PDB file of C-alpha atoms in Angstrom:
ATOM      1  CA  MET A   1      67.031  47.417-153.652  1.00 51.00           C
ATOM      2  CA  SER A   2      68.938  49.451-151.444  1.00 53.00           C
ATOM      3  CA  ARG A   3      66.429  51.919-151.609  1.00 58.00           C
ATOM      4  CA  MET A   4      63.071  49.341-150.517  1.00 56.00           C
ATOM      5  CA  ILE A   5      65.364  48.264-147.908  1.00 59.00           C
ATOM      6  CA  ALA A   6      65.287  51.484-146.786  1.00 60.00           C
ATOM      7  CA  LYS A   7      62.032  52.243-146.970  1.00 65.00           C
ATOM      8  CA  VAL A   8      61.064  49.253-144.760  1.00 62.00           C
ATOM      9  CA  ASN A   9      59.882  49.876-140.914  1.00 64.00           C
ATOM     10  CA  LEU A  10      60.613  47.648-138.725  1.00 63.00           C
ATOM     11  CA  LEU A  11      59.041  49.082-135.920  1.00 71.00           C
ATOM     12  CA  PRO A  12      55.300  47.189-135.993  1.00 77.00           C
ATOM     13  CA  TRP A  13      57.095  44.052-136.624  1.00 76.00           C
ATOM     14  CA  ARG A  14      59.226  44.610-133.545  1.00 80.00           C
ATOM     15  CA  GLU A  15      56.295  45.703-131.877  1.00 84.00           C
ATOM     16  CA  GLU A  16      54.552  42.392-132.823  1.00 85.00           C
ATOM     17  CA  GLY A  17      56.885  40.253-131.975  1.00 84.00           C
ATOM     18  CA  ARG A  18      57.060  41.662-128.600  1.00 87.00           C
ATOM     19  CA  LYS A  19      53.252  41.917-128.153  1.00 89.00           C
ATOM     20  CA  ARG A  20      53.781  37.865-128.656  1.00 89.00           C
ATOM     21  CA  TYR A  21      56.595  37.629-126.663  1.00 91.00           C
ATOM     22  CA  ARG A  22      54.689  39.182-123.926  1.00 90.00           C
ATOM     23  CA  GLN A  23      51.649  36.758-124.792  1.00 92.00           C
ATOM     24  CA  ARG A  24      53.528  33.911-124.307  1.00 92.00           C
ATOM     25  CA  PHE A  25      55.627  34.843-120.931  1.00 92.00           C
ATOM     26  CA  GLY A  26      52.087  35.609-119.455  1.00 92.00           C
ATOM     27  CA  TRP A  27      51.027  32.312-120.561  1.00 93.00           C
ATOM     28  CA  MET A  28      53.822  30.359-119.721  1.00 94.00           C
ATOM     29  CA  LEU A  29      53.606  32.118-116.320  1.00 93.00           C
ATOM     30  CA  GLY A  30      50.030  31.674-115.864  1.00 93.00           C
ATOM     31  CA  SER A  31      50.927  27.776-116.805  1.00 94.00           C
ATOM     32  CA  ALA A  32      53.657  27.463-114.419  1.00 94.00           C
ATOM     33  CA  VAL A  33      51.566  29.494-111.421  1.00 94.00           C
ATOM     34  CA  PHE A  34      48.593  27.107-112.287  1.00 94.00           C
ATOM     35  CA  ALA A  35      50.924  23.954-112.205  1.00 94.00           C
ATOM     36  CA  ILE A  36      52.411  25.506-108.835  1.00 95.00           C
ATOM     37  CA  VAL A  37      48.953  25.978-107.438  1.00 94.00           C
ATOM     38  CA  LEU A  38      47.522  22.404-108.671  1.00 94.00           C
ATOM     39  CA  LEU A  39      50.991  20.713-107.368  1.00 94.00           C
ATOM     40  CA  VAL A  40      50.180  22.808-103.847  1.00 94.00           C
ATOM     41  CA  GLY A  41      46.527  21.715-103.849  1.00 93.00           C
ATOM     42  CA  MET A  42      47.758  18.226-104.467  1.00 94.00           C
ATOM     43  CA  GLY A  43      49.969  18.272-101.573  1.00 93.00           C
ATOM     44  CA  GLY A  44      47.673  19.760 -99.562  1.00 93.00           C
ATOM     45  CA  TRP A  45      45.453  16.871-100.431  1.00 94.00           C
ATOM     46  CA  LEU A  46      47.707  14.642-100.333  1.00 94.00           C
ATOM     47  CA  LEU A  47      48.584  15.753 -96.236  1.00 94.00           C
ATOM     48  CA  ASP A  48      45.327  15.820 -95.571  1.00 93.00           C
ATOM     49  CA  GLY A  49      44.605  12.165 -96.820  1.00 93.00           C
ATOM     50  CA  GLN A  50      47.748  11.126 -94.820  1.00 94.00           C
ATOM     51  CA  LEU A  51      46.735  13.130 -91.712  1.00 94.00           C
ATOM     52  CA  ALA A  52      43.312  11.886 -91.622  1.00 94.00           C
ATOM     53  CA  LEU A  53      44.867   7.790 -92.436  1.00 94.00           C
ATOM     54  CA  GLN A  54      47.025   8.472 -89.205  1.00 95.00           C
ATOM     55  CA  LYS A  55      44.239  10.134 -86.844  1.00 95.00           C
ATOM     56  CA  GLY A  56      42.632   6.913 -87.768  1.00 94.00           C
ATOM     57  CA  ARG A  57      45.138   4.467 -86.739  1.00 95.00           C
ATOM     58  CA  ASN A  58      45.923   6.460 -83.552  1.00 95.00           C
ATOM     59  CA  SER A  59      41.961   6.272 -82.830  1.00 95.00           C
ATOM     60  CA  ARG A  60      42.488   2.019 -83.515  1.00 95.00           C
ATOM     61  CA  ILE A  61      45.708   2.255 -81.327  1.00 95.00           C
ATOM     62  CA  ASP A  62      43.756   4.172 -78.447  1.00 95.00           C
ATOM     63  CA  GLN A  63      41.050   1.708 -78.537  1.00 95.00           C
ATOM     64  CA  GLU A  64      43.314  -0.953 -78.129  1.00 94.00           C
ATOM     65  CA  ILE A  65      45.372   0.364 -75.284  1.00 94.00           C
ATOM     66  CA  THR A  66      41.528   0.545 -74.076  1.00 94.00           C
ATOM     67  CA  LEU A  67      41.080  -2.711 -74.395  1.00 93.00           C
ATOM     68  CA  LEU A  68      44.231  -4.198 -72.886  1.00 92.00           C
ATOM     69  CA  GLU A  69      43.846  -1.363 -69.637  1.00 92.00           C
ATOM     70  CA  ASN A  70      40.920  -2.927 -69.377  1.00 91.00           C
ATOM     71  CA  LYS A  71      42.317  -6.573 -69.538  1.00 88.00           C
ATOM     72  CA  LEU A  72      45.122  -5.753 -67.481  1.00 89.00           C
ATOM     73  CA  SER A  73      42.820  -4.540 -64.907  1.00 89.00           C
ATOM     74  CA  LEU A  74      41.344  -8.065 -64.308  1.00 87.00           C
ATOM     75  CA  LEU A  75      44.599  -9.466 -63.737  1.00 87.00           C
ATOM     76  CA  PRO A  76      44.963  -9.324 -59.949  1.00 90.00           C
ATOM     77  CA  GLU A  77      41.232 -11.013 -59.709  1.00 90.00           C
ATOM     78  CA  MET A  78      42.433 -13.556 -62.221  1.00 89.00           C
ATOM     79  CA  ASP A  79      45.453 -14.153 -60.074  1.00 90.00           C
ATOM     80  CA  VAL A  80      43.312 -14.560 -57.077  1.00 91.00           C
ATOM     81  CA  GLN A  81      41.210 -16.675 -58.466  1.00 91.00           C
ATOM     82  CA  ARG A  82      44.546 -18.924 -60.113  1.00 92.00           C
ATOM     83  CA  GLU A  83      45.815 -18.984 -56.460  1.00 93.00           C
ATOM     84  CA  ALA A  84      42.667 -20.397 -55.356  1.00 93.00           C
ATOM     85  CA  LEU A  85      42.492 -22.909 -58.059  1.00 93.00           C
ATOM     86  CA  LEU A  86      45.923 -23.876 -57.116  1.00 93.00           C
ATOM     87  CA  LYS A  87      44.858 -24.509 -53.782  1.00 92.00           C
ATOM     88  CA  ARG A  88      42.271 -26.709 -54.496  1.00 91.00           C
ATOM     89  CA  LEU A  89      44.648 -28.640 -56.830  1.00 91.00           C
ATOM     90  CA  SER A  90      47.254 -28.773 -54.109  1.00 89.00           C
ATOM     91  CA  VAL A  91      44.358 -30.358 -51.872  1.00 85.00           C
ATOM     92  CA  ILE A  92      43.078 -32.524 -54.110  1.00 84.00           C
ATOM     93  CA  THR A  93      46.674 -33.886 -54.781  1.00 81.00           C
ATOM     94  CA  ASP A  94      46.958 -34.188 -51.264  1.00 73.00           C
ATOM     95  CA  ILE A  95      43.670 -36.389 -51.138  1.00 73.00           C
ATOM     96  CA  GLN A  96      44.735 -38.262 -53.535  1.00 72.00           C
ATOM     97  CA  LYS A  97      48.387 -39.034 -52.360  1.00 66.00           C
ATOM     98  CA  GLY A  98      46.593 -39.875 -48.688  1.00 62.00           C
ATOM     99  CA  ARG A  99      44.947 -42.271 -50.339  1.00 67.00           C
ATOM    100  CA  ASN A 100      47.688 -43.965 -52.259  1.00 69.00           C
ATOM    101  CA  HIS A 101      49.675 -43.879 -49.132  1.00 69.00           C
ATOM    102  CA  ILE A 102      46.927 -45.644 -47.662  1.00 75.00           C
ATOM    103  CA  THR A 103      47.087 -48.470 -49.856  1.00 76.00           C
ATOM    104  CA  GLN A 104      50.776 -48.727 -50.224  1.00 77.00           C
ATOM    105  CA  LEU A 105      50.937 -49.112 -46.399  1.00 77.00           C
ATOM    106  CA  LEU A 106      48.157 -51.564 -46.583  1.00 77.00           C
ATOM    107  CA  SER A 107      50.106 -53.597 -49.058  1.00 78.00           C
ATOM    108  CA  LEU A 108      53.621 -53.110 -47.387  1.00 81.00           C
ATOM    109  CA  LEU A 109      52.575 -54.493 -43.923  1.00 80.00           C
ATOM    110  CA  PRO A 110      52.212 -58.012 -44.411  1.00 85.00           C
ATOM    111  CA  GLY A 111      55.601 -58.053 -45.579  1.00 84.00           C
ATOM    112  CA  LEU A 112      57.092 -56.144 -42.709  1.00 83.00           C
ATOM    113  CA  VAL A 113      55.019 -58.029 -39.969  1.00 85.00           C
ATOM    114  CA  PRO A 114      56.788 -61.106 -39.165  1.00 86.00           C
ATOM    115  CA  GLN A 115      55.436 -64.018 -37.364  1.00 86.00           C
ATOM    116  CA  GLY A 116      55.284 -63.286 -33.343  1.00 84.00           C
ATOM    117  CA  VAL A 117      54.256 -59.468 -33.420  1.00 87.00           C
ATOM    118  CA  TYR A 118      50.978 -58.481 -33.281  1.00 86.00           C
ATOM    119  CA  LEU A 119      49.610 -54.647 -34.031  1.00 86.00           C
ATOM    120  CA  GLU A 120      47.099 -53.141 -32.272  1.00 87.00           C
ATOM    121  CA  ASP A 121      47.307 -49.741 -33.558  1.00 88.00           C
ATOM    122  CA  ILE A 122      48.377 -48.189 -36.767  1.00 86.00           C
ATOM    123  CA  SER A 123      48.175 -43.973 -37.665  1.00 84.00           C
ATOM    124  CA  LEU A 124      49.276 -42.301 -40.619  1.00 81.00           C
ATOM    125  CA  THR A 125      49.868 -38.889 -40.689  1.00 80.00           C
ATOM    126  CA  GLY A 126      51.058 -37.107 -43.945  1.00 76.00           C
ATOM    127  CA  ASN A 127      54.007 -40.000 -44.641  1.00 78.00           C
ATOM    128  CA  ARG A 128      54.799 -40.806 -41.002  1.00 84.00           C
ATOM    129  CA  VAL A 129      53.548 -44.106 -40.193  1.00 85.00           C
ATOM    130  CA  LYS A 130      53.406 -44.656 -36.209  1.00 88.00           C
ATOM    131  CA  PHE A 131      52.333 -48.081 -34.948  1.00 87.00           C
ATOM    132  CA  SER A 132      52.079 -50.048 -31.893  1.00 88.00           C
ATOM    133  CA  GLY A 133      51.797 -53.713 -30.680  1.00 89.00           C
ATOM    134  CA  ARG A 134      52.947 -57.168 -29.121  1.00 86.00           C
ATOM    135  CA  GLY A 135      55.628 -59.091 -29.450  1.00 85.00           C
ATOM    136  CA  GLU A 136      56.644 -62.380 -28.251  1.00 82.00           C
ATOM    137  CA  SER A 137      60.631 -61.479 -28.142  1.00 81.00           C
ATOM    138  CA  ASN A 138      62.923 -59.248 -28.970  1.00 81.00           C
ATOM    139  CA  GLY A 139      63.983 -60.861 -31.796  1.00 84.00           C
ATOM    140  CA  HIS A 140      60.938 -61.242 -33.409  1.00 83.00           C
ATOM    141  CA  LEU A 141      60.767 -56.934 -32.840  1.00 84.00           C
ATOM    142  CA  ALA A 142      64.306 -56.926 -34.364  1.00 86.00           C
ATOM    143  CA  THR A 143      63.088 -58.755 -37.264  1.00 87.00           C
ATOM    144  CA  LEU A 144      60.293 -56.582 -38.151  1.00 84.00           C
ATOM    145  CA  LEU A 145      62.802 -53.181 -37.527  1.00 85.00           C
ATOM    146  CA  ALA A 146      65.116 -55.313 -40.110  1.00 86.00           C
ATOM    147  CA  ASN A 147      62.613 -55.704 -42.933  1.00 86.00           C
ATOM    148  CA  ALA A 148      61.120 -51.888 -42.182  1.00 85.00           C
ATOM    149  CA  GLU A 149      64.917 -51.012 -42.828  1.00 85.00           C
ATOM    150  CA  GLN A 150      65.450 -53.362 -45.588  1.00 86.00           C
ATOM    151  CA  SER A 151      62.255 -51.980 -47.497  1.00 83.00           C
ATOM    152  CA  GLU A 152      63.079 -49.542 -50.474  1.00 84.00           C
ATOM    153  CA  TRP A 153      59.298 -47.634 -49.611  1.00 81.00           C
ATOM    154  CA  VAL A 154      60.397 -46.798 -45.554  1.00 81.00           C
ATOM    155  CA  ASN A 155      62.433 -44.528 -44.503  1.00 82.00           C
ATOM    156  CA  ASP A 156      63.656 -43.284 -40.852  1.00 83.00           C
ATOM    157  CA  VAL A 157      62.638 -46.216 -38.832  1.00 84.00           C
ATOM    158  CA  THR A 158      62.470 -45.404 -35.304  1.00 83.00           C
ATOM    159  CA  MET A 159      61.682 -47.944 -32.274  1.00 84.00           C
ATOM    160  CA  HIS A 160      60.304 -45.649 -29.568  1.00 84.00           C
ATOM    161  CA  SER A 161      60.159 -48.157 -26.814  1.00 82.00           C
ATOM    162  CA  ILE A 162      59.810 -51.538 -25.730  1.00 82.00           C
ATOM    163  CA  VAL A 163      58.222 -52.486 -22.487  1.00 80.00           C
ATOM    164  CA  ARG A 164      57.732 -55.702 -20.536  1.00 76.00           C
ATOM    165  CA  ALA A 165      55.769 -55.158 -16.871  1.00 65.00           C
ATOM    166  CA  ASN A 166      57.013 -58.244 -15.824  1.00 68.00           C
ATOM    167  CA  GLU A 167      58.803 -61.345 -16.336  1.00 68.00           C
ATOM    168  CA  LYS A 168      55.189 -63.509 -16.338  1.00 67.00           C
ATOM    169  CA  GLN A 169      53.524 -61.274 -18.963  1.00 68.00           C
ATOM    170  CA  ALA A 170      54.164 -62.895 -22.040  1.00 75.00           C
ATOM    171  CA  LEU A 171      54.227 -60.461 -24.942  1.00 80.00           C
ATOM    172  CA  ILE A 172      56.511 -57.376 -25.127  1.00 83.00           C
ATOM    173  CA  ARG A 173      54.773 -54.081 -25.798  1.00 86.00           C
ATOM    174  CA  PHE A 174      56.388 -51.926 -28.342  1.00 87.00           C
ATOM    175  CA  LYS A 175      55.725 -48.345 -30.107  1.00 89.00           C
ATOM    176  CA  ALA A 176      57.601 -47.798 -33.383  1.00 88.00           C
ATOM    177  CA  SER A 177      57.385 -45.328 -36.290  1.00 88.00           C
ATOM    178  CA  PHE A 178      58.580 -45.063 -39.778  1.00 86.00           C
ATOM    179  CA  GLU A 179      58.287 -42.368 -43.015  1.00 85.00           C
ATOM    180  CA  LEU A 180      56.446 -43.954 -46.040  1.00 79.00           C
ATOM    181  CA  VAL A 181      58.548 -43.324 -49.184  1.00 79.00           C
ATOM    182  CA  SER A 182      55.537 -42.276 -52.000  1.00 72.00           C
ATOM    183  CA  GLU A 183      58.488 -43.491 -54.570  1.00 69.00           C
ATOM    184  CA  PRO A 184      61.540 -45.065 -53.992  1.00 64.00           C
ATOM    185  CA  ALA A 185      64.580 -43.028 -56.210  1.00 58.00           C
ATOM    186  CA  ALA A 186      66.267 -45.839 -58.205  1.00 53.00           C
ATOM    187  CA  GLY A 187      69.353 -44.593 -56.209  1.00 50.00           C
ATOM    188  CA  ASN A 188      67.886 -45.301 -52.921  1.00 49.00           C
ATOM    189  CA  VAL A 189      66.731 -48.756 -53.242  1.00 47.00           C
ATOM    190  CA  LYS A 190      67.955 -51.454 -50.708  1.00 51.00           C
ATOM    191  CA  GLU A 191      68.964 -54.688 -51.374  1.00 47.00           C
ATOM    192  CA  ARG A 192      67.671 -57.730 -49.050  1.00 43.00           C
ATOM    193  CA  ARG A 193      69.967 -59.816 -47.106  1.00 42.00           C
TER     194      ARG A 193
END
C-alpha cells in the first residue's frame, strides 16, 4: 500500500483545485462587481428621481411665489379701494346719524319748550343745536334752560343772549344752544326734579 501512495501524483489534483478556486474567485469577483454596478446604478436612478421630484416641487413653489407676488402687488390698489369704501360708509353713517338727530330733536323739543316760550329759528350742525326765539318772561326762559339741563339727551346748555329792547315790548328775545347726545350713557342719566 505504501507503494501505491508513493505513485499517486497530486500535482494535477492541486492544479485542478487551483483552477476551480480561480473560477470561484472570478465568479465571486464578477458577482460583486455586478452587484456594486447594480447598486450604484440604482442609487443614481433613485437620486435622479429625487432630483426630478425636488425640481418639480421647486417649480411649483416658484409658481406659487409668482402668484403671491401678483396678489401682493394688488394690495396698494385694494387699500385705496378700502379707504374709499370706508369714506363712503362714514358719509352714509353721518347722514344716517343726521337723520336720527333731526327726528330726535323734533321729538325732544316739545318736552323742553314750556308754554310762554316761542321758538323762531332752529339750526342743527352736527350735534350742536342753536335756537332763538321769544319768551314772555325770564321765568319762562329759566324753565326752558332747566328742562334742557335735566334732559338726558342734552349736554352743554348755553344761553347766549337775553334782550328786551324796551319796557313796552312784551316778549324777551333770546339765543341759546345745546349739544344733542346720540345715546345717553347709563351713568349720564339726569334725574327729573
